[in-house]
Every structure is written in C-alpha cells, then in structure tokens.
PDB file of C-alpha atoms in Angstrom:
ATOM      1  CA  MET A   1      39.386  37.087  -9.516  1.00  0.00           C
ATOM      2  CA  ALA A   2      36.717  39.005 -11.510  1.00  0.00           C
ATOM      3  CA  SER A   3      33.402  36.792 -12.262  1.00  0.00           C
ATOM      4  CA  SER A   4      33.011  36.978 -15.272  1.00  0.00           C
ATOM      5  CA  PHE A   5      35.796  36.214 -18.371  1.00  0.00           C
ATOM      6  CA  SER A   6      34.811  39.267 -20.521  1.00  0.00           C
ATOM      7  CA  ASP A   7      35.956  41.397 -16.655  1.00  0.00           C
ATOM      8  CA  MET A   8      39.651  39.470 -16.672  1.00  0.00           C
ATOM      9  CA  THR A   9      43.108  39.841 -17.739  1.00  0.00           C
ATOM     10  CA  LEU A  10      44.599  38.078 -20.607  1.00  0.00           C
ATOM     11  CA  ARG A  11      46.715  36.542 -17.588  1.00  0.00           C
ATOM     12  CA  GLU A  12      44.252  36.064 -15.222  1.00  0.00           C
ATOM     13  CA  PHE A  13      41.869  34.019 -17.863  1.00  0.00           C
ATOM     14  CA  VAL A  14      45.089  32.437 -19.152  1.00  0.00           C
ATOM     15  CA  ASP A  15      46.329  31.705 -15.710  1.00  0.00           C
ATOM     16  CA  ALA A  16      42.175  30.226 -15.123  1.00  0.00           C
ATOM     17  CA  LEU A  17      42.801  28.249 -18.133  1.00  0.00           C
ATOM     18  CA  ALA A  18      46.192  25.858 -16.564  1.00  0.00           C
ATOM     19  CA  SER A  19      45.408  26.118 -13.160  1.00  0.00           C
ATOM     20  CA  GLY A  20      43.945  22.597 -11.884  1.00  0.00           C
ATOM     21  CA  ASP A  21      40.304  23.489 -12.369  1.00  0.00           C
ATOM     22  CA  PRO A  22      37.906  21.954 -14.274  1.00  0.00           C
ATOM     23  CA  THR A  23      36.332  25.116 -15.799  1.00  0.00           C
ATOM     24  CA  PRO A  24      36.832  27.297 -17.420  1.00  0.00           C
ATOM     25  CA  GLY A  25      38.090  24.868 -20.085  1.00  0.00           C
ATOM     26  CA  GLY A  26      37.551  24.814 -24.134  1.00  0.00           C
ATOM     27  CA  GLY A  27      34.324  25.673 -24.389  1.00  0.00           C
ATOM     28  CA  SER A  28      34.953  28.629 -23.007  1.00  0.00           C
ATOM     29  CA  ALA A  29      38.253  29.029 -24.790  1.00  0.00           C
ATOM     30  CA  ALA A  30      36.410  28.414 -28.004  1.00  0.00           C
ATOM     31  CA  ALA A  31      34.418  30.659 -27.728  1.00  0.00           C
ATOM     32  CA  VAL A  32      37.085  33.091 -26.688  1.00  0.00           C
ATOM     33  CA  ALA A  33      38.950  32.355 -29.772  1.00  0.00           C
ATOM     34  CA  GLY A  34      35.870  33.409 -31.737  1.00  0.00           C
ATOM     35  CA  ALA A  35      35.502  36.434 -29.810  1.00  0.00           C
ATOM     36  CA  MET A  36      39.303  37.889 -30.533  1.00  0.00           C
ATOM     37  CA  GLY A  37      38.158  36.439 -34.682  1.00  0.00           C
ATOM     38  CA  ALA A  38      35.256  38.123 -35.246  1.00  0.00           C
ATOM     39  CA  ALA A  39      36.691  41.075 -33.146  1.00  0.00           C
ATOM     40  CA  LEU A  40      40.046  41.488 -36.001  1.00  0.00           C
ATOM     41  CA  LEU A  41      37.434  40.939 -38.938  1.00  0.00           C
ATOM     42  CA  SER A  42      35.787  43.947 -37.120  1.00  0.00           C
ATOM     43  CA  MET A  43      39.079  45.392 -37.403  1.00  0.00           C
ATOM     44  CA  VAL A  44      39.804  45.010 -40.771  1.00  0.00           C
ATOM     45  CA  ALA A  45      36.578  46.158 -41.917  1.00  0.00           C
ATOM     46  CA  GLY A  46      37.496  49.336 -39.919  1.00  0.00           C
ATOM     47  CA  LEU A  47      40.669  49.766 -41.426  1.00  0.00           C
ATOM     48  CA  THR A  48      38.813  49.798 -45.012  1.00  0.00           C
ATOM     49  CA  SER A  49      38.436  52.693 -46.330  1.00  0.00           C
ATOM     50  CA  ALA A  50      34.997  53.121 -48.459  1.00  0.00           C
ATOM     51  CA  SER A  51      36.431  54.934 -50.998  1.00  0.00           C
ATOM     52  CA  THR A  52      38.629  51.910 -52.452  1.00  0.00           C
ATOM     53  CA  LEU A  53      35.340  49.937 -53.241  1.00  0.00           C
ATOM     54  CA  SER A  54      31.705  50.463 -55.103  1.00  0.00           C
ATOM     55  CA  ASP A  55      29.002  51.965 -52.604  1.00  0.00           C
ATOM     56  CA  ASP A  56      27.587  48.922 -52.608  1.00  0.00           C
ATOM     57  CA  LYS A  57      30.362  46.557 -51.336  1.00  0.00           C
ATOM     58  CA  ALA A  58      31.514  50.237 -48.809  1.00  0.00           C
ATOM     59  CA  GLU A  59      27.954  49.586 -47.140  1.00  0.00           C
ATOM     60  CA  GLU A  60      28.478  45.502 -46.720  1.00  0.00           C
ATOM     61  CA  MET A  61      31.544  45.847 -45.398  1.00  0.00           C
ATOM     62  CA  ARG A  62      29.949  48.989 -42.711  1.00  0.00           C
ATOM     63  CA  ARG A  63      27.882  46.228 -41.716  1.00  0.00           C
ATOM     64  CA  ILE A  64      30.274  43.369 -41.428  1.00  0.00           C
ATOM     65  CA  ARG A  65      32.560  46.285 -38.708  1.00  0.00           C
ATOM     66  CA  ILE A  66      29.226  46.592 -36.997  1.00  0.00           C
ATOM     67  CA  ARG A  67      27.878  43.116 -36.648  1.00  0.00           C
ATOM     68  CA  SER A  68      31.326  41.522 -36.206  1.00  0.00           C
ATOM     69  CA  CYS A  69      31.693  43.273 -33.195  1.00  0.00           C
ATOM     70  CA  GLU A  70      27.910  42.406 -32.190  1.00  0.00           C
ATOM     71  CA  LEU A  71      29.148  38.706 -32.744  1.00  0.00           C
ATOM     72  CA  ALA A  72      32.763  39.319 -30.961  1.00  0.00           C
ATOM     73  CA  TYR A  73      31.065  40.744 -28.045  1.00  0.00           C
ATOM     74  CA  ALA A  74      28.351  37.476 -27.876  1.00  0.00           C
ATOM     75  CA  LEU A  75      30.907  35.246 -27.993  1.00  0.00           C
ATOM     76  CA  LEU A  76      32.491  36.388 -24.670  1.00  0.00           C
ATOM     77  CA  GLU A  77      29.288  36.098 -23.300  1.00  0.00           C
ATOM     78  CA  ALA A  78      28.624  32.523 -24.534  1.00  0.00           C
ATOM     79  CA  ALA A  79      32.205  31.949 -22.611  1.00  0.00           C
ATOM     80  CA  ASP A  80      30.608  32.804 -19.670  1.00  0.00           C
ATOM     81  CA  ALA A  81      27.600  30.659 -20.648  1.00  0.00           C
ATOM     82  CA  ASP A  82      29.699  26.951 -21.557  1.00  0.00           C
ATOM     83  CA  THR A  83      31.356  27.182 -17.837  1.00  0.00           C
ATOM     84  CA  ALA A  84      28.281  28.050 -16.197  1.00  0.00           C
ATOM     85  CA  ALA A  85      26.952  24.924 -17.849  1.00  0.00           C
ATOM     86  CA  PHE A  86      29.487  22.877 -17.159  1.00  0.00           C
ATOM     87  CA  ASN A  87      28.998  23.958 -13.194  1.00  0.00           C
ATOM     88  CA  GLY A  88      25.317  22.959 -13.882  1.00  0.00           C
ATOM     89  CA  VAL A  89      26.245  19.753 -15.283  1.00  0.00           C
ATOM     90  CA  MET A  90      28.362  18.870 -11.853  1.00  0.00           C
ATOM     91  CA  ALA A  91      25.791  20.183  -9.669  1.00  0.00           C
ATOM     92  CA  ALA A  92      23.211  17.725 -11.038  1.00  0.00           C
ATOM     93  CA  TYR A  93      25.730  14.877 -10.840  1.00  0.00           C
ATOM     94  CA  ARG A  94      26.369  15.821  -6.498  1.00  0.00           C
ATOM     95  CA  MET A  95      22.342  15.443  -6.119  1.00  0.00           C
ATOM     96  CA  PRO A  96      21.482  13.109  -3.539  1.00  0.00           C
ATOM     97  CA  LYS A  97      20.390   9.963  -4.550  1.00  0.00           C
ATOM     98  CA  ASP A  98      19.654   7.626  -1.291  1.00  0.00           C
ATOM     99  CA  SER A  99      16.025   7.558  -2.483  1.00  0.00           C
ATOM    100  CA  GLU A 100      14.375   5.969  -5.624  1.00  0.00           C
ATOM    101  CA  ASP A 101      12.813   9.904  -5.828  1.00  0.00           C
ATOM    102  CA  GLN A 102      16.165  11.398  -5.097  1.00  0.00           C
ATOM    103  CA  LYS A 103      17.626   9.547  -7.581  1.00  0.00           C
ATOM    104  CA  ALA A 104      14.578   9.380 -10.566  1.00  0.00           C
ATOM    105  CA  THR A 105      15.414  13.036  -9.610  1.00  0.00           C
ATOM    106  CA  ARG A 106      18.366  13.314  -9.885  1.00  0.00           C
ATOM    107  CA  ARG A 107      18.445  11.608 -13.666  1.00  0.00           C
ATOM    108  CA  GLN A 108      16.285  14.195 -14.543  1.00  0.00           C
ATOM    109  CA  ALA A 109      18.439  17.138 -13.808  1.00  0.00           C
ATOM    110  CA  ILE A 110      21.483  15.596 -15.337  1.00  0.00           C
ATOM    111  CA  GLN A 111      19.725  14.910 -18.450  1.00  0.00           C
ATOM    112  CA  ALA A 112      18.213  18.872 -18.822  1.00  0.00           C
ATOM    113  CA  ALA A 113      21.783  19.596 -17.866  1.00  0.00           C
ATOM    114  CA  LEU A 114      23.359  18.481 -20.381  1.00  0.00           C
ATOM    115  CA  ARG A 115      21.077  19.493 -23.162  1.00  0.00           C
ATOM    116  CA  VAL A 116      21.991  22.781 -21.238  1.00  0.00           C
ATOM    117  CA  ALA A 117      25.618  22.022 -21.797  1.00  0.00           C
ATOM    118  CA  VAL A 118      25.204  20.740 -25.417  1.00  0.00           C
ATOM    119  CA  GLU A 119      23.527  24.346 -26.246  1.00  0.00           C
ATOM    120  CA  ALA A 120      25.840  26.490 -25.139  1.00  0.00           C
ATOM    121  CA  PRO A 121      28.768  25.185 -27.660  1.00  0.00           C
ATOM    122  CA  ARG A 122      25.730  24.755 -30.443  1.00  0.00           C
ATOM    123  CA  ASN A 123      24.963  29.042 -28.940  1.00  0.00           C
ATOM    124  CA  THR A 124      29.333  28.973 -30.233  1.00  0.00           C
ATOM    125  CA  CYS A 125      29.216  27.358 -33.165  1.00  0.00           C
ATOM    126  CA  THR A 126      26.292  29.568 -34.215  1.00  0.00           C
ATOM    127  CA  LEU A 127      27.705  32.913 -33.171  1.00  0.00           C
ATOM    128  CA  ALA A 128      31.564  32.377 -34.566  1.00  0.00           C
ATOM    129  CA  GLN A 129      29.342  30.552 -37.850  1.00  0.00           C
ATOM    130  CA  GLN A 130      28.179  34.045 -37.920  1.00  0.00           C
ATOM    131  CA  ALA A 131      31.277  36.080 -38.265  1.00  0.00           C
ATOM    132  CA  LEU A 132      33.499  33.424 -40.385  1.00  0.00           C
ATOM    133  CA  GLU A 133      30.502  33.219 -43.382  1.00  0.00           C
ATOM    134  CA  ARG A 134      31.806  37.147 -43.927  1.00  0.00           C
ATOM    135  CA  ALA A 135      35.627  36.546 -43.537  1.00  0.00           C
ATOM    136  CA  GLU A 136      36.185  35.639 -47.302  1.00  0.00           C
ATOM    137  CA  PHE A 137      34.157  39.124 -48.291  1.00  0.00           C
ATOM    138  CA  VAL A 138      36.444  41.148 -46.068  1.00  0.00           C
ATOM    139  CA  ALA A 139      39.802  38.880 -46.818  1.00  0.00           C
ATOM    140  CA  GLU A 140      38.412  39.867 -50.853  1.00  0.00           C
ATOM    141  CA  TYR A 141      37.712  43.136 -50.567  1.00  0.00           C
ATOM    142  CA  GLY A 142      39.046  44.738 -47.267  1.00  0.00           C
ATOM    143  CA  ASN A 143      42.472  46.918 -46.596  1.00  0.00           C
ATOM    144  CA  PRO A 144      45.261  44.543 -48.499  1.00  0.00           C
ATOM    145  CA  ASN A 145      47.797  45.992 -46.018  1.00  0.00           C
ATOM    146  CA  ALA A 146      45.358  43.883 -43.119  1.00  0.00           C
ATOM    147  CA  ALA A 147      44.939  40.491 -45.170  1.00  0.00           C
ATOM    148  CA  SER A 148      46.877  38.759 -42.473  1.00  0.00           C
ATOM    149  CA  ASP A 149      44.577  39.853 -39.822  1.00  0.00           C
ATOM    150  CA  GLY A 150      41.858  38.819 -41.949  1.00  0.00           C
ATOM    151  CA  ALA A 151      43.341  35.429 -41.805  1.00  0.00           C
ATOM    152  CA  VAL A 152      43.941  34.871 -38.424  1.00  0.00           C
ATOM    153  CA  GLY A 153      40.321  35.858 -37.621  1.00  0.00           C
ATOM    154  CA  ALA A 154      38.863  33.211 -39.862  1.00  0.00           C
ATOM    155  CA  LEU A 155      41.434  31.113 -38.288  1.00  0.00           C
ATOM    156  CA  LEU A 156      40.061  32.003 -34.958  1.00  0.00           C
ATOM    157  CA  LEU A 157      36.758  31.416 -36.075  1.00  0.00           C
ATOM    158  CA  ASP A 158      37.598  28.165 -37.129  1.00  0.00           C
ATOM    159  CA  ALA A 159      38.842  27.339 -34.122  1.00  0.00           C
ATOM    160  CA  ALA A 160      36.017  28.453 -32.394  1.00  0.00           C
ATOM    161  CA  MET A 161      33.340  26.712 -34.454  1.00  0.00           C
ATOM    162  CA  GLY A 162      35.554  23.091 -33.988  1.00  0.00           C
ATOM    163  CA  GLY A 163      36.148  23.316 -30.451  1.00  0.00           C
ATOM    164  CA  GLY A 164      31.611  24.625 -29.997  1.00  0.00           C
ATOM    165  CA  ALA A 165      31.558  21.180 -31.810  1.00  0.00           C
ATOM    166  CA  PHE A 166      33.524  18.821 -30.321  1.00  0.00           C
ATOM    167  CA  ASN A 167      31.911  20.214 -26.827  1.00  0.00           C
ATOM    168  CA  ILE A 168      28.656  19.166 -28.356  1.00  0.00           C
ATOM    169  CA  ARG A 169      29.838  15.773 -28.857  1.00  0.00           C
ATOM    170  CA  ILE A 170      31.189  15.160 -25.549  1.00  0.00           C
ATOM    171  CA  ASN A 171      28.397  16.324 -24.395  1.00  0.00           C
ATOM    172  CA  LEU A 172      25.824  14.267 -26.112  1.00  0.00           C
ATOM    173  CA  SER A 173      27.673  11.007 -25.084  1.00  0.00           C
ATOM    174  CA  SER A 174      25.786  10.666 -21.730  1.00  0.00           C
ATOM    175  CA  ILE A 175      22.035  11.832 -23.282  1.00  0.00           C
ATOM    176  CA  LYS A 176      19.292   9.162 -23.269  1.00  0.00           C
ATOM    177  CA  ASP A 177      16.994  10.671 -25.947  1.00  0.00           C
ATOM    178  CA  SER A 178      18.531   9.360 -29.051  1.00  0.00           C
ATOM    179  CA  GLU A 179      16.710  11.886 -31.320  1.00  0.00           C
ATOM    180  CA  TYR A 180      18.020  14.490 -30.196  1.00  0.00           C
ATOM    181  CA  VAL A 181      21.606  13.132 -29.974  1.00  0.00           C
ATOM    182  CA  SER A 182      21.359  12.075 -33.789  1.00  0.00           C
ATOM    183  CA  ARG A 183      20.229  15.923 -34.737  1.00  0.00           C
ATOM    184  CA  MET A 184      23.074  17.491 -32.590  1.00  0.00           C
ATOM    185  CA  ARG A 185      25.039  15.706 -33.958  1.00  0.00           C
ATOM    186  CA  ALA A 186      24.084  16.398 -37.631  1.00  0.00           C
ATOM    187  CA  PHE A 187      24.650  19.809 -36.160  1.00  0.00           C
ATOM    188  CA  ALA A 188      27.975  19.391 -35.491  1.00  0.00           C
ATOM    189  CA  ASP A 189      28.961  17.681 -38.287  1.00  0.00           C
ATOM    190  CA  GLU A 190      27.066  20.567 -40.548  1.00  0.00           C
ATOM    191  CA  ALA A 191      29.294  22.676 -38.482  1.00  0.00           C
ATOM    192  CA  ASP A 192      32.276  21.127 -39.319  1.00  0.00           C
ATOM    193  CA  GLY A 193      31.552  21.117 -42.906  1.00  0.00           C
ATOM    194  CA  PHE A 194      31.490  24.436 -42.864  1.00  0.00           C
ATOM    195  CA  ARG A 195      34.053  25.619 -41.147  1.00  0.00           C
ATOM    196  CA  HIS A 196      36.724  23.723 -43.709  1.00  0.00           C
ATOM    197  CA  ALA A 197      35.372  25.228 -46.275  1.00  0.00           C
ATOM    198  CA  ALA A 198      34.642  28.950 -45.234  1.00  0.00           C
ATOM    199  CA  SER A 199      37.895  29.478 -43.647  1.00  0.00           C
ATOM    200  CA  LYS A 200      39.996  27.690 -46.604  1.00  0.00           C
ATOM    201  CA  ALA A 201      38.328  30.563 -48.876  1.00  0.00           C
ATOM    202  CA  ALA A 202      39.282  33.163 -46.431  1.00  0.00           C
ATOM    203  CA  LEU A 203      42.216  32.301 -46.228  1.00  0.00           C
ATOM    204  CA  ASP A 204      42.658  31.484 -49.957  1.00  0.00           C
ATOM    205  CA  ALA A 205      41.541  34.816 -50.465  1.00  0.00           C
ATOM    206  CA  ALA A 206      44.020  36.498 -48.090  1.00  0.00           C
ATOM    207  CA  ARG A 207      46.912  34.968 -49.247  1.00  0.00           C
ATOM    208  CA  LYS A 208      46.058  35.839 -52.933  1.00  0.00           C
ATOM    209  CA  ARG A 209      46.086  39.831 -51.539  1.00  0.00           C
ATOM    210  CA  ILE A 210      49.261  39.012 -50.225  1.00  0.00           C
ATOM    211  CA  GLU A 211      50.654  37.879 -52.783  1.00  0.00           C
ATOM    212  CA  GLY A 212      48.709  40.184 -55.261  1.00  0.00           C
ATOM    213  CA  GLN A 213      47.431  37.649 -57.723  1.00  0.00           C
TER     214      GLN A 213
END
C-alpha cells in the first residue's frame, strides 16, 4: 500500500477506511473531503471566463483558482498528518509503565502526543476555512454552468471543518491542561459557527444562479 494517502487510488483509500484498522479514520477522511472541496472551487474558478467579469473580480477569481489548488494539496498532506498523529498517541500509550519513572515519562508522552492529535485536525479546519471563505464568491461570480460543482465544493469543505472540529474535541477529552482545552474548544466552536454561515451563504448563492434569480 502507498505510504501517503495522496499516492493511493480512490479504491485503496476507501478500502483502508472500511478496514478494521483505526487508521485512516475520520480525521483523515475529513481532510480528504476538504481537498476535494478546494479542488472543486479551483475547477469552477478555472472554468470562469475573465471576459464575463470586471477586472477586479477576474483577478480575484484567478487568485482563488491558484490558492484553492494549493489548499487542496495542503489538505491531502493534512490527511497524512492526522493519521501520523493518531499513531503517535497509540505509540505513547504502549510505552512501558513498570516503574514510577516509566509511568511519568509515559504520561508526559501521552499528553504531548494528544496535543499533536489536536493540532492535526485544527490544521484541517484552518485550511478548509481558507477555501470555504472563498466559496460564496465562486458561487456568485463563477461559471453558472458549474454552480452545482461549487455547491458541492462548499459542502465538502463544510464537512472537512465539521470533521476537524469533532476530532479536536475527542482528543481534548484526555488532555489535562485546562487552559489549552478551553482554548481549543473555543476554536472548534468558532469553526462550527463559521462553517455553518459560510456554507449557507455559498449554497444560497449557487441556488440563485441555478434557479436564475
């Protein structure tokens, strides 16, 4: 099997998700969903003729095409990072705990690994948000014949952020640093609030283009 999810075929990735192994899991799936969503925004931007837009909007669409493609590949890397973070947590839990020193070392390693496991989906949320915040513009000014593609992109990015937020929360449940936990819970809550509003705005814009309003 390929060492990176981005090197897998779609069938290999789906087979890996459906296997009895804990990785790849929901965090990696969320990142891959985000990668597909960002790629769709890039596609719609690329299908939009600059001649149909004002100069400033055409330039913004060009920037969105480039940046969304960059974000798509970054989200594929985030899928690998999420699985690596989970594996790090499992490795920490498997550390020896026969002596008091070993127990202390293991506790520290677990806490450090759990933070990495929080930062991985946090990064997924951040990357997906950077793409999703561009989705309304693409839906409103992009090629109307690709409005449904932009809508699907927004939905996938919404799922990526939601999945990232859930994975942040589940890993926070075992972290002892209350200040860090509070801060990351607030981040997850803000991510949820943003994705709900941004995806609704993009979907509403896409629906208007499709229905000719």
